[in-house]
Tab-separated table of C-alpha atoms in Angstrom:
chain	number	residue	atom	x	y	z
U	15	MET	CA	-3.230	-68.761	-6.793
U	16	THR	CA	-4.596	-70.534	-3.707
U	17	ASP	CA	-3.871	-70.857	-0.010
U	18	ALA	CA	-2.413	-74.269	-0.811
U	19	THR	CA	0.624	-72.633	-2.378
U	20	THR	CA	0.929	-68.985	-1.315
U	21	GLY	CA	0.600	-68.978	2.475
U	22	THR	CA	-1.136	-66.543	4.819
U	23	ASN	CA	-0.225	-63.316	6.605
U	24	SER	CA	-2.072	-64.305	9.790
U	25	TRP	CA	-0.486	-66.383	12.565
U	26	LEU	CA	-3.999	-67.286	13.782
U	27	ASN	CA	-4.956	-68.632	10.364
U	28	ALA	CA	-1.712	-70.604	10.300
U	29	VAL	CA	-2.531	-72.392	13.556
U	30	LYS	CA	-6.345	-72.672	13.359
U	31	PRO	CA	-6.494	-75.698	10.975
U	32	TYR	CA	-4.779	-77.863	13.619
U	33	THR	CA	-8.103	-77.946	15.497
U	34	GLN	CA	-10.347	-78.796	12.525
U	35	LYS	CA	-11.942	-82.193	11.883
U	36	ALA	CA	-10.175	-83.199	8.671
U	37	PRO	CA	-6.606	-82.467	9.897
U	38	LEU	CA	-7.388	-84.299	13.136
U	39	ALA	CA	-8.564	-87.297	11.112
U	40	ALA	CA	-5.286	-87.106	9.170
U	41	LEU	CA	-3.502	-87.678	12.488
U	42	PHE	CA	-5.197	-91.056	12.968
U	43	LEU	CA	-4.645	-92.004	9.343
U	44	GLY	CA	-0.949	-91.327	9.800
U	45	ILE	CA	-0.739	-93.568	12.878
U	46	SER	CA	-1.887	-96.580	10.893
U	47	SER	CA	0.241	-95.628	7.894
U	48	GLY	CA	3.449	-95.512	9.933
U	49	PHE	CA	3.358	-98.745	11.888
U	50	PRO	CA	3.812	-101.322	9.056
U	51	PHE	CA	6.939	-99.441	7.978
U	52	ALA	CA	8.393	-99.907	11.470
U	53	MET	CA	7.488	-103.586	11.465
U	54	ILE	CA	9.453	-104.314	8.264
U	55	GLY	CA	11.958	-101.475	8.679
U	56	ALA	CA	13.696	-100.628	11.937
U	57	ASN	CA	12.158	-103.396	14.065
U	58	LEU	CA	12.850	-106.115	11.531
U	59	ALA	CA	16.432	-104.826	11.174
U	60	SER	CA	16.887	-105.070	14.952
U	61	ARG	CA	15.270	-108.512	15.024
U	62	LEU	CA	17.535	-109.821	12.260
U	63	ALA	CA	20.691	-108.312	13.765
U	64	GLN	CA	19.905	-109.845	17.146
U	65	ASP	CA	19.394	-113.211	15.463
U	66	GLY	CA	22.929	-113.031	14.069
U	67	ILE	CA	22.046	-112.198	10.447
U	68	ASP	CA	24.979	-110.458	8.667
U	69	LYS	CA	24.872	-106.760	7.699
U	70	LYS	CA	24.530	-107.307	3.945
U	71	SER	CA	21.504	-109.547	4.495
U	72	VAL	CA	19.968	-107.087	6.976
U	73	THR	CA	20.258	-104.145	4.582
U	74	ALA	CA	19.052	-106.360	1.719
U	75	PHE	CA	15.787	-106.746	3.639
U	76	SER	CA	15.159	-103.050	2.980
U	77	LEU	CA	14.314	-104.164	-0.572
U	78	VAL	CA	11.041	-105.415	0.920
U	79	LEU	CA	10.118	-101.746	1.245
U	80	LEU	CA	10.246	-101.501	-2.545
U	81	ALA	CA	6.641	-102.730	-2.445
U	82	TYR	CA	5.858	-99.122	-1.489
U	83	ASN	CA	7.628	-97.974	-4.654
U	84	PHE	CA	5.635	-100.234	-6.947
U	85	LYS	CA	2.218	-99.594	-5.415
U	86	TRP	CA	1.270	-97.428	-8.407
U	87	LEU	CA	0.955	-100.656	-10.406
U	88	TRP	CA	-2.205	-101.659	-8.533
U	89	ALA	CA	-3.390	-98.276	-7.213
U	90	TRP	CA	-5.995	-98.110	-9.999
U	91	VAL	CA	-7.745	-101.064	-8.337
U	92	ILE	CA	-8.281	-99.023	-5.159
U	93	GLU	CA	-9.348	-96.107	-7.338
U	94	GLY	CA	-12.088	-97.820	-9.269
U	95	VAL	CA	-12.949	-101.396	-8.305
U	96	ARG	CA	-16.090	-101.572	-6.197
U	97	LEU	CA	-16.107	-104.059	-3.343
U	98	PRO	CA	-19.271	-106.193	-3.275
U	99	VAL	CA	-21.792	-105.126	-0.618
U	100	LEU	CA	-19.258	-102.984	1.289
U	101	TYR	CA	-19.278	-100.423	-1.517
U	102	ARG	CA	-22.542	-99.103	-0.096
U	103	ILE	CA	-20.621	-97.419	2.726
U	104	GLY	CA	-18.374	-95.637	0.216
U	105	GLN	CA	-15.520	-96.398	-2.171
U	106	ARG	CA	-12.794	-95.083	0.132
U	107	VAL	CA	-14.272	-96.300	3.428
U	108	SER	CA	-14.903	-99.849	2.194
U	109	TRP	CA	-11.351	-100.258	0.911
U	110	MET	CA	-9.941	-98.779	4.147
U	111	LEU	CA	-11.661	-101.468	6.225
U	112	VAL	CA	-10.736	-104.396	3.988
U	113	VAL	CA	-7.086	-103.455	3.571
U	114	GLY	CA	-6.769	-102.684	7.290
U	115	VAL	CA	-7.785	-106.254	8.113
U	116	LEU	CA	-5.278	-107.593	5.566
U	117	VAL	CA	-2.469	-105.557	7.150
U	118	MET	CA	-3.263	-106.935	10.607
U	119	ALA	CA	-3.206	-110.476	9.236
U	120	ALA	CA	0.151	-109.872	7.528
U	121	VAL	CA	1.716	-108.524	10.749
U	122	VAL	CA	0.533	-111.561	12.715
U	123	ASN	CA	1.921	-113.823	9.986
U	124	LEU	CA	5.352	-112.186	10.298
U	125	ALA	CA	5.146	-112.595	14.068
U	126	PHE	CA	5.437	-116.366	13.840
U	127	VAL	CA	8.486	-116.678	11.568
U	128	GLN	CA	11.938	-117.445	12.966
U	129	PRO	CA	14.669	-115.648	10.940
U	130	SER	CA	17.554	-117.742	12.288
U	131	ALA	CA	15.725	-120.965	11.414
U	132	ASP	CA	14.223	-120.088	8.023
U	133	ILE	CA	15.339	-116.858	6.403
U	134	MET	CA	13.304	-117.463	3.224
U	135	GLN	CA	10.077	-117.800	5.196
U	136	THR	CA	10.958	-114.502	6.843
U	137	VAL	CA	11.501	-112.916	3.420
U	138	GLN	CA	8.115	-114.157	2.190
U	139	ALA	CA	6.294	-112.910	5.293
U	140	ALA	CA	8.026	-109.518	5.058
U	141	ILE	CA	7.093	-109.195	1.377
U	142	LEU	CA	3.442	-109.930	2.171
U	143	LEU	CA	3.431	-107.254	4.845
U	144	GLY	CA	5.191	-104.854	2.489
U	145	ILE	CA	2.482	-105.321	-0.155
U	146	ALA	CA	-0.312	-105.020	2.410
U	147	GLY	CA	1.269	-101.942	3.998
U	148	ALA	CA	1.802	-100.305	0.610
U	149	THR	CA	-1.828	-100.937	-0.317
U	150	PHE	CA	-2.893	-99.466	3.030
U	151	ASP	CA	-0.848	-96.377	2.139
U	152	ILE	CA	-2.665	-96.035	-1.199
U	153	ILE	CA	-6.078	-95.765	0.399
U	154	ILE	CA	-4.850	-93.749	3.408
U	155	ASP	CA	-3.134	-91.126	1.231
U	156	ALA	CA	-6.106	-90.801	-1.126
U	157	TYR	CA	-8.530	-90.518	1.792
U	158	ARG	CA	-6.348	-87.894	3.523
U	159	ILE	CA	-6.042	-85.670	0.452
U	160	GLU	CA	-9.750	-85.875	-0.311
U	161	ILE	CA	-11.008	-84.999	3.180
U	162	LEU	CA	-8.728	-81.926	3.331
U	163	LYS	CA	-9.605	-78.563	1.779
U	164	PRO	CA	-6.908	-76.930	-0.403
U	165	GLU	CA	-5.941	-74.523	2.388
U	166	GLN	CA	-5.632	-77.475	4.815
U	167	LEU	CA	-3.103	-79.462	2.769
U	168	GLY	CA	-0.081	-78.137	4.655
U	169	ILE	CA	-1.506	-78.607	8.140
U	170	GLY	CA	-3.098	-81.899	7.087
U	171	ALA	CA	0.274	-83.128	5.860
U	172	GLY	CA	1.720	-82.074	9.210
U	173	MET	CA	-0.945	-83.919	11.176
U	174	SER	CA	-0.457	-86.977	8.986
U	175	GLN	CA	3.272	-86.817	9.706
U	176	TYR	CA	2.515	-86.471	13.416
U	177	GLY	CA	0.420	-89.604	13.149
U	178	TRP	CA	2.986	-91.436	11.020
U	179	ARG	CA	5.656	-90.783	13.607
U	180	ILE	CA	3.363	-91.704	16.488
U	181	GLY	CA	2.510	-94.972	14.752
U	182	ALA	CA	6.079	-95.775	13.730
U	183	ALA	CA	7.615	-94.641	17.027
U	184	SER	CA	5.009	-96.294	19.226
U	185	ALA	CA	5.143	-99.550	17.304
U	186	GLY	CA	8.924	-99.320	17.223
U	187	ALA	CA	9.353	-98.629	20.933
U	188	LEU	CA	6.605	-101.013	22.035
U	189	GLY	CA	8.010	-103.717	19.779
U	190	LEU	CA	11.532	-103.308	21.177
U	191	VAL	CA	10.381	-103.345	24.795
U	192	ILE	CA	8.061	-106.344	24.380
U	193	ALA	CA	10.790	-108.207	22.475
U	194	GLN	CA	13.316	-107.380	25.205
U	195	HIS	CA	11.118	-108.757	27.995
U	196	TRP	CA	8.993	-111.369	26.185
U	197	SER	CA	9.486	-112.204	22.499
U	198	TRP	CA	9.416	-110.757	19.004
U	199	THR	CA	6.340	-112.881	18.288
U	200	ALA	CA	4.404	-111.183	21.071
U	201	ALA	CA	5.705	-107.787	19.938
U	202	TYR	CA	4.371	-108.168	16.403
U	203	ILE	CA	0.980	-109.508	17.513
U	204	VAL	CA	0.386	-106.553	19.833
U	205	CYS	CA	1.545	-104.029	17.235
U	206	ALA	CA	-0.979	-105.331	14.696
U	207	LEU	CA	-3.596	-103.270	16.569
U	208	PHE	CA	-2.085	-100.068	15.150
U	209	ALA	CA	-4.119	-100.642	11.966
U	210	LEU	CA	-7.296	-99.710	13.839
U	211	PRO	CA	-6.993	-95.866	14.041
U	212	ALA	CA	-7.306	-95.359	10.261
U	213	MET	CA	-10.192	-97.790	10.057
U	214	LEU	CA	-12.034	-96.002	12.859
U	215	ALA	CA	-11.324	-92.566	11.349
U	216	ALA	CA	-12.838	-93.667	8.040
U	217	VAL	CA	-15.964	-95.017	9.746
U	218	ILE	CA	-16.436	-91.846	11.815
U	219	VAL	CA	-15.660	-89.225	9.131
U	220	GLY	CA	-17.273	-91.145	6.273
U	221	GLU	CA	-16.765	-90.851	2.514
U	222	PRO	CA	-14.688	-87.773	1.517
U	223	GLU	CA	-16.633	-84.826	0.122
U	224	ARG	CA	-13.893	-84.127	-2.432
U	225	HIS	CA	-13.802	-87.685	-3.825
U	226	ARG	CA	-14.406	-87.633	-7.567
U	227	GLN	CA	-15.539	-91.036	-8.803
U	228	ILE	CA	-14.163	-92.072	-12.200
U	229	THR	CA	-17.223	-92.773	-14.346
U	230	GLY	CA	-17.783	-95.485	-16.888
U	231	ARG	CA	-15.845	-98.748	-16.754
U	232	LYS	CA	-17.999	-101.166	-18.682
U	233	SER	CA	-16.024	-101.354	-21.936
U	234	GLY	CA	-12.405	-102.362	-22.421
U	235	SER	CA	-11.473	-98.874	-23.667
U	236	GLU	CA	-13.000	-97.257	-20.579
U	237	LEU	CA	-11.107	-99.640	-18.304
U	238	LEU	CA	-7.862	-98.816	-20.120
U	239	GLN	CA	-8.580	-95.112	-19.685
U	240	ALA	CA	-9.102	-95.650	-15.953
U	241	ILE	CA	-5.660	-97.272	-15.736
U	242	ILE	CA	-3.653	-94.863	-17.902
U	243	GLY	CA	-5.708	-91.716	-17.213
U	244	PRO	CA	-3.790	-90.729	-14.047
U	245	PHE	CA	-0.465	-90.850	-15.872
U	246	VAL	CA	-1.711	-89.029	-18.984
U	247	ASP	CA	-3.177	-86.287	-16.781
U	248	PHE	CA	0.083	-85.827	-14.870
U	249	PHE	CA	2.499	-85.847	-17.785
U	250	LYS	CA	0.545	-83.368	-19.912
U	251	ARG	CA	1.344	-80.633	-17.375
U	252	LYS	CA	4.078	-78.086	-18.032
U	253	GLY	CA	7.452	-79.323	-16.790
U	254	ALA	CA	6.030	-82.672	-15.648
U	255	TRP	CA	9.225	-84.591	-16.428
U	256	LEU	CA	11.350	-82.161	-14.400
U	257	VAL	CA	8.871	-82.427	-11.526
U	258	LEU	CA	9.146	-86.224	-11.687
U	259	LEU	CA	12.955	-85.992	-11.745
U	260	PHE	CA	12.836	-83.880	-8.578
U	261	ILE	CA	10.495	-86.382	-6.936
U	262	VAL	CA	12.940	-89.202	-7.730
U	263	VAL	CA	16.198	-87.540	-6.652
U	264	HIS	CA	15.219	-85.272	-3.749
U	265	LYS	CA	15.204	-87.982	-1.074
U	266	ILE	CA	18.066	-90.271	-2.114
U	267	GLY	CA	20.430	-89.133	0.634
U	268	ASP	CA	17.766	-89.071	3.335
U	269	THR	CA	16.448	-92.562	2.518
U	270	LEU	CA	19.924	-94.051	2.204
U	271	ALA	CA	20.867	-92.704	5.638
U	272	ASN	CA	17.648	-93.440	7.528
U	273	LEU	CA	17.497	-97.136	6.681
U	274	THR	CA	20.964	-97.738	8.165
U	275	PHE	CA	20.656	-95.958	11.518
U	276	ARG	CA	19.859	-99.128	13.488
U	277	LEU	CA	23.026	-100.803	12.137
U	278	LEU	CA	25.065	-97.867	13.421
U	279	PHE	CA	23.402	-98.008	16.833
U	280	ASN	CA	23.948	-101.755	17.168
U	281	ASP	CA	27.616	-101.458	16.152
U	282	LEU	CA	28.143	-98.640	18.650
U	283	GLY	CA	26.834	-100.930	21.389
U	284	TYR	CA	23.466	-99.400	22.266
U	285	THR	CA	20.936	-101.720	23.926
U	286	ASN	CA	17.289	-102.063	22.861
U	287	ASP	CA	16.214	-99.922	25.811
U	288	GLU	CA	18.721	-97.187	24.901
U	289	ILE	CA	17.624	-97.237	21.277
U	290	ALA	CA	13.994	-96.991	22.386
U	291	LEU	CA	14.853	-94.030	24.637
U	292	TYR	CA	16.979	-92.003	22.227
U	293	ASP	CA	16.068	-93.085	18.707
U	294	VAL	CA	12.367	-93.466	19.409
U	295	GLY	CA	11.875	-91.215	22.454
U	296	VAL	CA	14.022	-88.161	21.692
U	297	GLY	CA	13.384	-88.544	17.980
U	298	PHE	CA	9.646	-88.616	18.557
U	299	TRP	CA	9.518	-85.275	20.364
U	300	ALA	CA	12.002	-83.634	18.012
U	301	LEU	CA	9.944	-84.696	15.009
U	302	LEU	CA	6.729	-83.430	16.606
U	303	ALA	CA	8.420	-80.047	17.101
U	304	GLY	CA	9.647	-80.096	13.514
U	305	ILE	CA	6.200	-80.936	12.173
U	306	PHE	CA	4.606	-78.091	14.131
U	307	VAL	CA	7.240	-75.638	12.932
U	308	GLY	CA	6.886	-77.031	9.403
U	309	GLY	CA	3.135	-76.475	9.446
U	310	ILE	CA	3.582	-72.865	10.509
U	311	LEU	CA	6.350	-72.268	7.952
U	312	TYR	CA	4.208	-73.751	5.188
U	313	ALA	CA	1.221	-71.630	6.154
U	314	ARG	CA	3.295	-68.436	6.490
U	315	LEU	CA	5.865	-68.797	3.704
U	316	GLY	CA	3.897	-70.857	1.210
U	317	LEU	CA	4.875	-73.998	-0.627
U	318	LYS	CA	8.031	-72.996	-2.503
U	319	ARG	CA	10.129	-71.404	0.239
U	320	SER	CA	9.117	-73.921	2.899
U	321	VAL	CA	10.063	-76.873	0.662
U	322	LEU	CA	13.449	-75.337	-0.210
U	323	ILE	CA	14.269	-74.693	3.464
U	324	SER	CA	13.284	-78.242	4.418
U	325	LEU	CA	15.449	-79.789	1.684
U	326	ILE	CA	18.517	-77.937	2.946
U	327	LEU	CA	17.885	-78.908	6.579
U	328	MET	CA	17.371	-82.597	5.723
U	329	ALA	CA	20.638	-82.697	3.782
U	330	VAL	CA	22.635	-81.129	6.615
U	331	SER	CA	21.096	-83.442	9.218
U	332	ASN	CA	22.956	-86.472	7.832
U	333	VAL	CA	26.263	-84.857	8.861
U	334	SER	CA	25.257	-85.281	12.515
U	335	PHE	CA	25.383	-89.074	12.151
U	336	ALA	CA	28.846	-88.863	10.639
U	337	GLY	CA	29.776	-86.975	13.805
U	338	LEU	CA	28.204	-89.607	16.048
U	339	ALA	CA	30.045	-92.362	14.204
U	340	ALA	CA	33.332	-90.473	14.599
U	341	VAL	CA	32.839	-89.861	18.334
U	342	GLY	CA	31.574	-93.347	19.196
U	343	LYS	CA	28.920	-94.297	21.716
U	344	SER	CA	27.665	-91.147	23.381
U	345	ASN	CA	24.207	-90.649	24.792
U	346	LEU	CA	24.414	-86.884	24.299
U	347	GLY	CA	25.770	-87.316	20.774
U	348	MET	CA	22.988	-89.748	19.868
U	349	ALA	CA	20.328	-87.443	21.314
U	350	ASN	CA	21.685	-84.469	19.335
U	351	ALA	CA	21.987	-86.402	16.075
U	352	ILE	CA	18.545	-87.981	16.380
U	353	GLY	CA	17.000	-84.710	17.531
U	354	PHE	CA	18.320	-82.635	14.631
U	355	GLU	CA	17.551	-85.285	12.014
U	356	ASN	CA	13.970	-85.709	13.205
U	357	PHE	CA	13.378	-81.964	13.550
U	358	ALA	CA	14.512	-81.463	9.939
U	359	SER	CA	12.474	-84.456	8.764
U	360	GLY	CA	9.406	-83.047	10.498
U	361	ILE	CA	9.659	-79.771	8.609
U	362	GLY	CA	10.322	-81.649	5.373
U	363	GLY	CA	7.470	-84.046	5.974
U	364	VAL	CA	4.987	-81.180	6.069
U	365	ALA	CA	6.293	-79.118	3.164
U	366	VAL	CA	7.207	-81.902	0.742
U	367	VAL	CA	4.136	-84.065	1.448
U	368	ALA	CA	1.881	-81.029	1.023
U	369	TYR	CA	3.508	-80.294	-2.339
U	370	PHE	CA	3.100	-83.895	-3.482
U	371	SER	CA	-0.533	-83.836	-2.334
U	372	ALA	CA	-1.132	-80.622	-4.263
U	373	LEU	CA	0.144	-82.317	-7.432
U	374	CYS	CA	-2.861	-84.672	-7.528
U	375	ASN	CA	-5.999	-84.417	-9.643
U	376	LEU	CA	-8.989	-85.366	-7.480
U	377	ARG	CA	-10.262	-87.749	-10.176
U	378	PHE	CA	-7.073	-89.802	-9.805
U	379	THR	CA	-5.978	-89.121	-6.220
U	380	ALA	CA	-5.056	-92.679	-5.242
U	381	ALA	CA	-3.178	-93.541	-8.433
U	382	GLN	CA	-1.329	-90.235	-8.788
U	383	TYR	CA	-0.226	-89.986	-5.168
U	384	ALA	CA	0.827	-93.637	-5.276
U	385	MET	CA	3.002	-92.853	-8.295
U	386	ILE	CA	4.459	-89.723	-6.690
U	387	SER	CA	5.187	-91.215	-3.276
U	388	ALA	CA	6.552	-94.400	-4.850
U	389	ALA	CA	8.976	-92.453	-7.029
U	390	ALA	CA	10.112	-90.360	-4.063
U	391	SER	CA	12.223	-93.023	-2.379
U	392	ILE	CA	12.752	-95.820	-4.900
U	393	VAL	CA	16.380	-94.936	-5.712
U	394	GLY	CA	17.376	-94.553	-2.064
U	395	ARG	CA	15.718	-97.827	-1.065
U	396	PHE	CA	17.260	-99.710	-3.979
U	397	LEU	CA	20.725	-98.369	-3.156
U	398	THR	CA	20.239	-99.217	0.519
U	399	GLY	CA	19.242	-102.775	-0.240
U	400	THR	CA	21.988	-103.405	-2.796
U	401	THR	CA	24.983	-101.318	-1.741
U	402	ALA	CA	24.562	-99.683	1.690
U	403	GLY	CA	25.924	-102.587	3.717
U	404	GLY	CA	28.907	-102.961	1.404
U	405	LEU	CA	29.609	-99.204	1.409
U	406	ILE	CA	29.556	-99.122	5.207
U	407	GLU	CA	31.952	-102.076	5.426
U	408	LYS	CA	34.284	-100.547	2.822
U	409	PHE	CA	34.335	-96.876	3.822
U	410	GLY	CA	33.044	-96.868	7.394
U	411	TYR	CA	30.077	-94.987	8.821
U	412	VAL	CA	31.652	-91.506	8.789
U	413	ASP	CA	32.335	-91.390	5.052
U	414	PHE	CA	29.060	-93.184	4.324
U	415	TYR	CA	26.960	-90.476	6.002
U	416	LEU	CA	28.993	-87.706	4.350
U	417	LEU	CA	28.205	-89.417	1.037
U	418	THR	CA	24.481	-89.379	1.833
U	419	THR	CA	24.735	-85.622	2.483
U	420	ALA	CA	26.311	-85.063	-0.935
U	421	ALA	CA	23.591	-87.197	-2.539
U	422	ALA	CA	20.941	-84.726	-1.315
U	423	VAL	CA	22.453	-81.689	-3.074
U	424	PRO	CA	21.093	-82.340	-6.616
U	425	GLY	CA	17.511	-82.287	-5.332
U	426	ILE	CA	18.041	-78.899	-3.687
U	427	ILE	CA	19.515	-77.390	-6.846
U	428	LEU	CA	16.769	-78.830	-9.051
U	429	PHE	CA	13.954	-77.486	-6.875
U	430	TRP	CA	15.556	-74.022	-6.858
U	431	LEU	CA	15.763	-74.088	-10.662
U	432	MET	CA	12.103	-75.176	-10.865
U	433	MET	CA	11.155	-72.240	-8.647
U	434	ARG	CA	12.996	-69.842	-10.930
U	435	ALA	CA	11.260	-71.287	-14.003
U	436	GLY	CA	7.747	-71.085	-12.489
U	437	LEU	CA	7.222	-74.850	-12.717
U	438	ILE	CA	6.114	-75.298	-9.105
U	439	ASP	CA	2.913	-73.287	-9.542
U	440	ALA	CA	2.299	-74.758	-13.004
U	441	SER	CA	2.530	-78.356	-11.799
U	442	VAL	CA	-0.222	-78.441	-9.148
U	443	GLY	CA	-3.511	-80.275	-9.741
U	444	SER	CA	-7.119	-79.836	-8.603
U	445	ALA	CA	-6.264	-81.011	-5.069
U	446	ALA	CA	-4.704	-77.569	-4.617
U	447	THR	CA	-7.657	-75.654	-6.096
U	448	ASP	CA	-10.943	-77.595	-5.758
U	449	PRO	CA	-12.660	-76.767	-2.422
U	450	GLY	CA	-15.057	-79.702	-2.793
U	451	ASP	CA	-18.222	-77.678	-2.245
U	452	HIS	CA	-19.987	-79.037	-5.321
U	453	PRO	CA	-21.448	-82.473	-6.049
U	454	SER	CA	-19.335	-85.240	-7.533
U	455	PRO	CA	-19.861	-85.908	-11.246
């Protein structure tokens, strides 16, 4: 068994990886990964609500995020297609630069739409950004996993989550403030610059040492193998279908709740500046604390116990928003609810992302992580886009958030059963075992 799954007895060894090059690079990768989500998630929800779009239409826009859940369909392109000329700087680095430029262009495109004047044009622009952002995630996730050593997966996941939150929170807060004092168009144009950190990190760090190029793609059979190989490799593992079931169900409650927070805040009467202060400001620091604690827990307790603890905390955190909805507008109540939810999400972000990273085979990193991360939130996003608005209008916010808490319980029970059956250790791939100190085939 490896450091990627068992943990360490030394507090110094638990903290040391935070200062190493690869985890630090993961921080910058996370910044660029997080900002497109804010542009088509929370910020777009605020923009639509302020333009007078009804709740059902606002929550329906969360379906745009389903692009992230279908990214596995084209992840094999990032895995194996060589970009002309640019390929000379590396498979991962070349794709990082190209997709980064596409993301910036998609953000600027969304900047110039007017939701109140043409909702369909807004939908099309949001879909384009969703596809570009999802593709950016494919290359960012693969690059992150491949630059990290097995023993760095936990801390690297934590640093990536730090970066994700910095990118999402900074873009979210900056977007709200610029929109409040200038316009949403200006807000989106400025926020497009958040694509640069990942691009710069790739240029500075270079091609990952642990990248394993898939060989041979000249014949039709070899191309087919490149496409289906990642899935065949994953599903031949012991308990693979149970692992996939856990991936699908573990985050239903959390996703369903998180994509409706801005509706709650708007209905309670919070202003953009208040939302930026509490949702983005307090949440930012609470999540950073949670990520740090999560990294230490992962390093000390190992994969299994840290994931189980994080699942329980994330489920309980949704109750705090039921409390806020019951109390009404309260700055202290909002700070407490946001603080607890983000602290729990920070711990979960480290433990769960590290586990998902460890599931990958280094020959298929991009495709397998795309499949895993896509499956992780597809049910919650689909339910949010199709039923969340209606459920809130029918039952109210209090019962809705209690329902999201109940929806998280099956994932906790399933993971505990997988622990008992030994399926957690049996399911990991070479990302958890290959140190990358030998030449690529």
